Every structure is written in structure tokens, then in C-alpha cells.
JSON list of C-alpha atoms in Angstrom, two decimals:
[
{"chain": "A", "resi": 1, "resn": "MET", "atom": "CA", "xyz": [0.00, 0.00, 0.00]},
{"chain": "A", "resi": 2, "resn": "VAL", "atom": "CA", "xyz": [1.13, 3.55, -0.64]},
{"chain": "A", "resi": 3, "resn": "SER", "atom": "CA", "xyz": [2.40, 5.65, 2.24]},
{"chain": "A", "resi": 4, "resn": "SER", "atom": "CA", "xyz": [-0.26, 7.67, 4.06]},
{"chain": "A", "resi": 5, "resn": "ASP", "atom": "CA", "xyz": [1.83, 10.87, 3.86]},
{"chain": "A", "resi": 6, "resn": "VAL", "atom": "CA", "xyz": [1.39, 11.19, 0.09]},
{"chain": "A", "resi": 7, "resn": "SER", "atom": "CA", "xyz": [-1.68, 11.77, -2.05]},
{"chain": "A", "resi": 8, "resn": "PRO", "atom": "CA", "xyz": [-1.94, 8.69, -4.24]},
{"chain": "A", "resi": 9, "resn": "THR", "atom": "CA", "xyz": [-4.04, 8.76, -7.38]},
{"chain": "A", "resi": 10, "resn": "LEU", "atom": "CA", "xyz": [-7.19, 6.72, -7.81]},
{"chain": "A", "resi": 11, "resn": "GLY", "atom": "CA", "xyz": [-5.34, 4.38, -10.17]},
{"chain": "A", "resi": 12, "resn": "GLU", "atom": "CA", "xyz": [-2.51, 3.89, -7.69]},
{"chain": "A", "resi": 13, "resn": "LEU", "atom": "CA", "xyz": [-4.99, 3.07, -4.96]},
{"chain": "A", "resi": 14, "resn": "PHE", "atom": "CA", "xyz": [-6.71, 0.47, -7.14]},
{"chain": "A", "resi": 15, "resn": "ASP", "atom": "CA", "xyz": [-3.35, -1.09, -7.88]},
{"chain": "A", "resi": 16, "resn": "SER", "atom": "CA", "xyz": [-2.18, -1.18, -4.28]},
{"chain": "A", "resi": 17, "resn": "PHE", "atom": "CA", "xyz": [-5.09, -1.61, -1.87]},
{"chain": "A", "resi": 18, "resn": "GLU", "atom": "CA", "xyz": [-4.61, -4.54, 0.50]},
{"chain": "A", "resi": 19, "resn": "ARG", "atom": "CA", "xyz": [-8.01, -5.36, 2.01]},
{"chain": "A", "resi": 20, "resn": "GLU", "atom": "CA", "xyz": [-10.95, -3.51, 0.55]},
{"chain": "A", "resi": 21, "resn": "ALA", "atom": "CA", "xyz": [-12.17, -0.97, -1.94]},
{"chain": "A", "resi": 22, "resn": "PHE", "atom": "CA", "xyz": [-15.57, 0.55, -1.15]},
{"chain": "A", "resi": 23, "resn": "ARG", "atom": "CA", "xyz": [-17.63, 2.82, -3.41]},
{"chain": "A", "resi": 24, "resn": "LEU", "atom": "CA", "xyz": [-20.63, 4.97, -2.56]},
{"chain": "A", "resi": 25, "resn": "GLU", "atom": "CA", "xyz": [-22.73, 5.95, -5.56]},
{"chain": "A", "resi": 26, "resn": "THR", "atom": "CA", "xyz": [-25.42, 8.60, -5.11]},
{"chain": "A", "resi": 27, "resn": "LEU", "atom": "CA", "xyz": [-26.32, 9.72, -8.63]},
{"chain": "A", "resi": 28, "resn": "ASP", "atom": "CA", "xyz": [-28.96, 8.61, -11.12]},
{"chain": "A", "resi": 29, "resn": "ASP", "atom": "CA", "xyz": [-26.81, 9.31, -14.17]},
{"chain": "A", "resi": 30, "resn": "TYR", "atom": "CA", "xyz": [-23.22, 8.40, -15.02]},
{"chain": "A", "resi": 31, "resn": "SER", "atom": "CA", "xyz": [-23.98, 8.13, -18.73]},
{"chain": "A", "resi": 32, "resn": "LYS", "atom": "CA", "xyz": [-20.94, 10.12, -19.88]},
{"chain": "A", "resi": 33, "resn": "SER", "atom": "CA", "xyz": [-18.46, 8.39, -17.56]},
{"chain": "A", "resi": 34, "resn": "GLY", "atom": "CA", "xyz": [-17.18, 5.14, -18.92]},
{"chain": "A", "resi": 35, "resn": "SER", "atom": "CA", "xyz": [-19.38, 2.70, -20.82]},
{"chain": "A", "resi": 36, "resn": "VAL", "atom": "CA", "xyz": [-20.90, 5.33, -23.16]},
{"chain": "A", "resi": 37, "resn": "GLU", "atom": "CA", "xyz": [-21.05, 2.98, -26.16]},
{"chain": "A", "resi": 38, "resn": "ALA", "atom": "CA", "xyz": [-22.59, 0.20, -24.10]},
{"chain": "A", "resi": 39, "resn": "TYR", "atom": "CA", "xyz": [-25.20, 2.57, -22.71]},
{"chain": "A", "resi": 40, "resn": "THR", "atom": "CA", "xyz": [-26.09, 3.66, -26.23]},
{"chain": "A", "resi": 41, "resn": "ALA", "atom": "CA", "xyz": [-26.45, -0.01, -27.23]},
{"chain": "A", "resi": 42, "resn": "PHE", "atom": "CA", "xyz": [-28.63, -0.65, -24.19]},
{"chain": "A", "resi": 43, "resn": "LEU", "atom": "CA", "xyz": [-30.91, 2.27, -25.08]},
{"chain": "A", "resi": 44, "resn": "ALA", "atom": "CA", "xyz": [-31.16, 0.93, -28.64]},
{"chain": "A", "resi": 45, "resn": "GLY", "atom": "CA", "xyz": [-32.39, -2.40, -27.27]},
{"chain": "A", "resi": 46, "resn": "GLU", "atom": "CA", "xyz": [-29.29, -4.33, -28.30]},
{"chain": "A", "resi": 47, "resn": "GLU", "atom": "CA", "xyz": [-28.08, -7.41, -26.46]},
{"chain": "A", "resi": 48, "resn": "LYS", "atom": "CA", "xyz": [-25.29, -7.03, -23.94]},
{"chain": "A", "resi": 49, "resn": "PRO", "atom": "CA", "xyz": [-21.97, -7.89, -25.66]},
{"chain": "A", "resi": 50, "resn": "GLN", "atom": "CA", "xyz": [-20.33, -11.06, -24.34]},
{"chain": "A", "resi": 51, "resn": "ASP", "atom": "CA", "xyz": [-17.15, -9.13, -23.58]},
{"chain": "A", "resi": 52, "resn": "TYR", "atom": "CA", "xyz": [-18.99, -6.32, -21.79]},
{"chain": "A", "resi": 53, "resn": "ASN", "atom": "CA", "xyz": [-16.81, -4.78, -19.05]},
{"chain": "A", "resi": 54, "resn": "ALA", "atom": "CA", "xyz": [-14.09, -7.41, -19.57]},
{"chain": "A", "resi": 55, "resn": "ASP", "atom": "CA", "xyz": [-11.23, -5.24, -18.25]},
{"chain": "A", "resi": 56, "resn": "TRP", "atom": "CA", "xyz": [-13.07, -4.37, -15.04]},
{"chain": "A", "resi": 57, "resn": "LEU", "atom": "CA", "xyz": [-14.16, -7.98, -14.57]},
{"chain": "A", "resi": 58, "resn": "ALA", "atom": "CA", "xyz": [-10.55, -9.14, -14.86]},
{"chain": "A", "resi": 59, "resn": "GLU", "atom": "CA", "xyz": [-9.37, -6.51, -12.37]},
{"chain": "A", "resi": 60, "resn": "VAL", "atom": "CA", "xyz": [-12.08, -7.28, -9.83]},
{"chain": "A", "resi": 61, "resn": "SER", "atom": "CA", "xyz": [-11.62, -11.02, -10.25]},
{"chain": "A", "resi": 62, "resn": "ALA", "atom": "CA", "xyz": [-7.88, -10.66, -9.61]},
{"chain": "A", "resi": 63, "resn": "HIS", "atom": "CA", "xyz": [-8.47, -8.60, -6.45]},
{"chain": "A", "resi": 64, "resn": "VAL", "atom": "CA", "xyz": [-11.12, -10.97, -5.12]},
{"chain": "A", "resi": 65, "resn": "GLY", "atom": "CA", "xyz": [-8.95, -13.97, -5.99]},
{"chain": "A", "resi": 66, "resn": "GLU", "atom": "CA", "xyz": [-6.22, -12.48, -3.81]},
{"chain": "A", "resi": 67, "resn": "GLY", "atom": "CA", "xyz": [-8.63, -12.13, -0.89]},
{"chain": "A", "resi": 68, "resn": "ARG", "atom": "CA", "xyz": [-9.48, -8.44, -1.34]},
{"chain": "A", "resi": 69, "resn": "ARG", "atom": "CA", "xyz": [-13.04, -7.14, -1.19]},
{"chain": "A", "resi": 70, "resn": "VAL", "atom": "CA", "xyz": [-14.54, -4.81, -3.80]},
{"chain": "A", "resi": 71, "resn": "TYR", "atom": "CA", "xyz": [-18.02, -3.58, -2.90]},
{"chain": "A", "resi": 72, "resn": "ARG", "atom": "CA", "xyz": [-20.37, -0.66, -3.23]},
{"chain": "A", "resi": 73, "resn": "VAL", "atom": "CA", "xyz": [-23.64, 0.86, -2.11]},
{"chain": "A", "resi": 74, "resn": "HIS", "atom": "CA", "xyz": [-25.83, 2.77, -4.53]},
{"chain": "A", "resi": 75, "resn": "ALA", "atom": "CA", "xyz": [-28.33, 5.16, -2.96]},
{"chain": "A", "resi": 76, "resn": "LEU", "atom": "CA", "xyz": [-31.27, 5.53, -5.35]},
{"chain": "A", "resi": 77, "resn": "SER", "atom": "CA", "xyz": [-35.00, 5.90, -5.62]},
{"chain": "A", "resi": 78, "resn": "ARG", "atom": "CA", "xyz": [-37.58, 4.40, -7.91]},
{"chain": "A", "resi": 79, "resn": "PRO", "atom": "CA", "xyz": [-38.63, 4.63, -10.64]},
{"chain": "A", "resi": 80, "resn": "LEU", "atom": "CA", "xyz": [-35.20, 3.94, -12.05]},
{"chain": "A", "resi": 81, "resn": "THR", "atom": "CA", "xyz": [-33.79, 6.27, -14.64]},
{"chain": "A", "resi": 82, "resn": "PRO", "atom": "CA", "xyz": [-32.81, 4.70, -17.98]},
{"chain": "A", "resi": 83, "resn": "TYR", "atom": "CA", "xyz": [-29.19, 4.94, -16.90]},
{"chain": "A", "resi": 84, "resn": "LEU", "atom": "CA", "xyz": [-29.82, 3.12, -13.63]},
{"chain": "A", "resi": 85, "resn": "ARG", "atom": "CA", "xyz": [-31.69, 0.35, -15.47]},
{"chain": "A", "resi": 86, "resn": "PHE", "atom": "CA", "xyz": [-28.55, -0.02, -17.60]},
{"chain": "A", "resi": 87, "resn": "GLU", "atom": "CA", "xyz": [-26.05, 0.21, -14.74]},
{"chain": "A", "resi": 88, "resn": "LEU", "atom": "CA", "xyz": [-27.87, -2.26, -12.53]},
{"chain": "A", "resi": 89, "resn": "GLY", "atom": "CA", "xyz": [-29.09, -4.62, -15.25]},
{"chain": "A", "resi": 90, "resn": "TRP", "atom": "CA", "xyz": [-25.91, -4.78, -17.30]},
{"chain": "A", "resi": 91, "resn": "GLY", "atom": "CA", "xyz": [-23.21, -3.57, -14.92]},
{"chain": "A", "resi": 92, "resn": "TYR", "atom": "CA", "xyz": [-24.07, -4.88, -11.48]},
{"chain": "A", "resi": 93, "resn": "VAL", "atom": "CA", "xyz": [-25.39, -8.22, -12.72]},
{"chain": "A", "resi": 94, "resn": "THR", "atom": "CA", "xyz": [-22.24, -8.72, -14.82]},
{"chain": "A", "resi": 95, "resn": "ASN", "atom": "CA", "xyz": [-19.76, -7.43, -12.25]},
{"chain": "A", "resi": 96, "resn": "SER", "atom": "CA", "xyz": [-21.23, -9.68, -9.55]},
{"chain": "A", "resi": 97, "resn": "SER", "atom": "CA", "xyz": [-19.94, -12.64, -11.54]},
{"chain": "A", "resi": 98, "resn": "ALA", "atom": "CA", "xyz": [-16.37, -11.43, -10.85]},
{"chain": "A", "resi": 99, "resn": "GLY", "atom": "CA", "xyz": [-16.98, -11.18, -7.12]},
{"chain": "A", "resi": 100, "resn": "GLU", "atom": "CA", "xyz": [-17.84, -7.50, -6.75]},
{"chain": "A", "resi": 101, "resn": "GLU", "atom": "CA", "xyz": [-20.53, -7.02, -4.09]},
{"chain": "A", "resi": 102, "resn": "PHE", "atom": "CA", "xyz": [-23.41, -4.58, -4.47]},
{"chain": "A", "resi": 103, "resn": "PHE", "atom": "CA", "xyz": [-25.94, -3.15, -2.04]},
{"chain": "A", "resi": 104, "resn": "ILE", "atom": "CA", "xyz": [-28.90, -0.85, -2.67]},
{"chain": "A", "resi": 105, "resn": "LEU", "atom": "CA", "xyz": [-30.00, 1.93, -0.34]},
{"chain": "A", "resi": 106, "resn": "ASP", "atom": "CA", "xyz": [-33.50, 2.56, -1.69]},
{"chain": "A", "resi": 107, "resn": "THR", "atom": "CA", "xyz": [-34.77, 5.99, -0.65]},
{"chain": "A", "resi": 108, "resn": "THR", "atom": "CA", "xyz": [-38.13, 5.71, -2.42]},
{"chain": "A", "resi": 109, "resn": "GLU", "atom": "CA", "xyz": [-40.02, 5.34, 0.85]},
{"chain": "A", "resi": 110, "resn": "GLN", "atom": "CA", "xyz": [-37.49, 6.67, 3.33]},
{"chain": "A", "resi": 111, "resn": "THR", "atom": "CA", "xyz": [-35.35, 9.76, 3.73]},
{"chain": "A", "resi": 112, "resn": "SER", "atom": "CA", "xyz": [-31.75, 9.18, 2.77]},
{"chain": "A", "resi": 113, "resn": "PRO", "atom": "CA", "xyz": [-29.44, 8.99, 5.78]},
{"chain": "A", "resi": 114, "resn": "LEU", "atom": "CA", "xyz": [-26.71, 10.36, 3.51]},
{"chain": "A", "resi": 115, "resn": "VAL", "atom": "CA", "xyz": [-28.14, 13.76, 2.54]},
{"chain": "A", "resi": 116, "resn": "GLY", "atom": "CA", "xyz": [-25.34, 15.94, 1.24]},
{"chain": "A", "resi": 117, "resn": "ILE", "atom": "CA", "xyz": [-22.84, 13.07, 0.93]},
{"chain": "A", "resi": 118, "resn": "GLY", "atom": "CA", "xyz": [-21.52, 12.64, -2.58]},
{"chain": "A", "resi": 119, "resn": "ASP", "atom": "CA", "xyz": [-19.80, 9.83, -4.41]},
{"chain": "A", "resi": 120, "resn": "PHE", "atom": "CA", "xyz": [-16.52, 8.44, -3.16]},
{"chain": "A", "resi": 121, "resn": "TRP", "atom": "CA", "xyz": [-14.18, 5.48, -3.17]},
{"chain": "A", "resi": 122, "resn": "MET", "atom": "CA", "xyz": [-12.40, 4.45, 0.01]},
{"chain": "A", "resi": 123, "resn": "PHE", "atom": "CA", "xyz": [-9.45, 2.08, 0.18]},
{"chain": "A", "resi": 124, "resn": "ASP", "atom": "CA", "xyz": [-8.48, 0.10, 3.27]},
{"chain": "A", "resi": 125, "resn": "GLU", "atom": "CA", "xyz": [-10.39, 2.51, 5.52]},
{"chain": "A", "resi": 126, "resn": "THR", "atom": "CA", "xyz": [-7.48, 4.92, 5.02]},
{"chain": "A", "resi": 127, "resn": "PHE", "atom": "CA", "xyz": [-7.69, 6.63, 1.64]},
{"chain": "A", "resi": 128, "resn": "PRO", "atom": "CA", "xyz": [-11.00, 8.33, 0.73]},
{"chain": "A", "resi": 129, "resn": "VAL", "atom": "CA", "xyz": [-11.28, 9.73, -2.79]},
{"chain": "A", "resi": 130, "resn": "THR", "atom": "CA", "xyz": [-14.24, 12.00, -3.52]},
{"chain": "A", "resi": 131, "resn": "MET", "atom": "CA", "xyz": [-15.69, 11.94, -7.03]},
{"chain": "A", "resi": 132, "resn": "ASP", "atom": "CA", "xyz": [-17.07, 14.97, -8.86]},
{"chain": "A", "resi": 133, "resn": "TYR", "atom": "CA", "xyz": [-19.69, 14.70, -11.63]},
{"chain": "A", "resi": 134, "resn": "ARG", "atom": "CA", "xyz": [-21.64, 17.07, -13.83]},
{"chain": "A", "resi": 135, "resn": "ASP", "atom": "CA", "xyz": [-24.42, 16.02, -16.20]},
{"chain": "A", "resi": 136, "resn": "GLY", "atom": "CA", "xyz": [-23.40, 12.35, -16.10]},
{"chain": "A", "resi": 137, "resn": "ALA", "atom": "CA", "xyz": [-19.70, 13.01, -16.69]},
{"chain": "A", "resi": 138, "resn": "MET", "atom": "CA", "xyz": [-16.92, 12.66, -14.15]},
{"chain": "A", "resi": 139, "resn": "THR", "atom": "CA", "xyz": [-15.17, 16.00, -13.85]},
{"chain": "A", "resi": 140, "resn": "GLY", "atom": "CA", "xyz": [-12.52, 14.98, -11.34]},
{"chain": "A", "resi": 141, "resn": "CYS", "atom": "CA", "xyz": [-11.62, 13.24, -8.14]},
{"chain": "A", "resi": 142, "resn": "THR", "atom": "CA", "xyz": [-9.77, 14.32, -5.03]},
{"chain": "A", "resi": 143, "resn": "THR", "atom": "CA", "xyz": [-7.81, 12.16, -2.63]},
{"chain": "A", "resi": 144, "resn": "GLN", "atom": "CA", "xyz": [-8.81, 13.37, 0.80]},
{"chain": "A", "resi": 145, "resn": "ALA", "atom": "CA", "xyz": [-6.50, 13.65, 3.78]},
{"chain": "A", "resi": 146, "resn": "THR", "atom": "CA", "xyz": [-6.12, 10.39, 5.67]},
{"chain": "A", "resi": 147, "resn": "GLU", "atom": "CA", "xyz": [-7.19, 12.31, 8.77]},
{"chain": "A", "resi": 148, "resn": "ARG", "atom": "CA", "xyz": [-10.69, 12.36, 7.24]},
{"chain": "A", "resi": 149, "resn": "ALA", "atom": "CA", "xyz": [-10.83, 8.57, 6.80]},
{"chain": "A", "resi": 150, "resn": "ALA", "atom": "CA", "xyz": [-12.96, 8.01, 9.93]},
{"chain": "A", "resi": 151, "resn": "GLU", "atom": "CA", "xyz": [-15.60, 10.36, 8.49]},
{"chain": "A", "resi": 152, "resn": "PHE", "atom": "CA", "xyz": [-15.82, 8.25, 5.33]},
{"chain": "A", "resi": 153, "resn": "VAL", "atom": "CA", "xyz": [-15.84, 5.00, 7.30]},
{"chain": "A", "resi": 154, "resn": "ALA", "atom": "CA", "xyz": [-18.90, 6.40, 9.13]},
{"chain": "A", "resi": 155, "resn": "TYR", "atom": "CA", "xyz": [-20.58, 7.22, 5.79]},
{"chain": "A", "resi": 156, "resn": "ARG", "atom": "CA", "xyz": [-19.89, 3.67, 4.61]},
{"chain": "A", "resi": 157, "resn": "GLU", "atom": "CA", "xyz": [-21.27, 2.15, 7.80]},
{"chain": "A", "resi": 158, "resn": "THR", "atom": "CA", "xyz": [-24.40, 4.29, 7.59]},
{"chain": "A", "resi": 159, "resn": "ALA", "atom": "CA", "xyz": [-24.94, 3.33, 3.95]},
{"chain": "A", "resi": 160, "resn": "LEU", "atom": "CA", "xyz": [-24.52, -0.37, 4.70]},
{"chain": "A", "resi": 161, "resn": "ALA", "atom": "CA", "xyz": [-26.86, -0.18, 7.71]},
{"chain": "A", "resi": 162, "resn": "TYR", "atom": "CA", "xyz": [-29.70, 1.04, 5.48]},
{"chain": "A", "resi": 163, "resn": "ALA", "atom": "CA", "xyz": [-28.88, -0.95, 2.35]},
{"chain": "A", "resi": 164, "resn": "VAL", "atom": "CA", "xyz": [-29.93, -4.43, 1.23]},
{"chain": "A", "resi": 165, "resn": "PRO", "atom": "CA", "xyz": [-28.02, -6.87, -0.95]},
{"chain": "A", "resi": 166, "resn": "PHE", "atom": "CA", "xyz": [-28.44, -6.03, -4.61]},
{"chain": "A", "resi": 167, "resn": "SER", "atom": "CA", "xyz": [-29.68, -9.51, -5.57]},
{"chain": "A", "resi": 168, "resn": "ASP", "atom": "CA", "xyz": [-32.55, -9.25, -3.06]},
{"chain": "A", "resi": 169, "resn": "TRP", "atom": "CA", "xyz": [-33.49, -5.75, -4.18]},
{"chain": "A", "resi": 170, "resn": "TRP", "atom": "CA", "xyz": [-33.13, -6.58, -7.90]},
{"chain": "A", "resi": 171, "resn": "GLY", "atom": "CA", "xyz": [-35.32, -9.66, -7.52]},
{"chain": "A", "resi": 172, "resn": "LYS", "atom": "CA", "xyz": [-38.07, -7.48, -6.04]},
{"chain": "A", "resi": 173, "resn": "PHE", "atom": "CA", "xyz": [-37.78, -4.26, -8.08]},
{"chain": "A", "resi": 174, "resn": "GLY", "atom": "CA", "xyz": [-35.45, -4.77, -11.03]},
{"chain": "A", "resi": 175, "resn": "GLY", "atom": "CA", "xyz": [-35.16, -7.69, -13.36]}
]
């Protein structure tokens, strides 16, 4: 793992985390960040390509195979946006096969316990990285001071306390 007295990049953290990588997602649209072509195909009613997300699947599979955990909570409300139908139906279902774990914090019938908390990754409960988005596009990310790690651990714990496993939620509301 990188030293805590430097500001590692998101890529460096993915390459070097030792125990876990956690992601909080809070938005309904990431359509201009990543799988843009796949999202367009989804909207056109095309079948999911067999090699969809192959690079990410290989990375997650390698981490999980080495005993590391990759997991996320997505805070959302129904009805799902077209992008969320894509992300959950193509992305989460596919990524689960590589060992990534997903949880849903459904705020349709409850107030979100994470009001004002935006997207972030956190690595080994030490390195939080906040994510900035505008109109579905990622505009940047910022590695936060390790002194703030406890704050992000608390956000994670709150999210997990209110979330349910994706497969349970998807079986009821999704696919």
C-alpha cells in the first residue's frame, strides 16, 4: 500500500489496496463516464456484448482472488432512470460474476441517511477519494487527507446499515 503521507491517485490506490475498496454511488446518471457505447447499445435495445466490461471484470476477479473485497452501495429511488436500469441490469449483474458485491440503499419510501454526501471510493479505511460529476460526466476526483478517513468509514457504515443486498433488491424491483 502507498504511504499515508502522500496523495496517491485513484489508479494507484486500485493497484495497491490490500483489504478492501468501497464505493458509494449517489447519482442517477453516469452516462458520460465510462461505458458510453454500451449505454447507447442498451438504449437501442441491443443485447449485452459477451465481452462487456471485460477489463473491469478481470481486475475485480484478480483482487477478489487475492482475498481483497470490492463492494459498493448505490443510494437511489424508484422509478429507475434509464441509466440506472442499464447500470444495474448490465453492470451490477455482470460485475457480480467477478466477485464484486453490491448493495442498494433505496430511498423511495425513506429519507436518505446520507443527505449531502456525494460519491466516493475508500481504500483500506485509510484513503478516501471524492468523485465529482456534472451532467453524467466525471469532472474529477480528489484524494482526501487520511485524517478524514474516519468520516468516510462512518458514511460507509451508515450506507450499509440502510442498504440491502443487490440480488434481493433486484429480484423485487429490477429484473
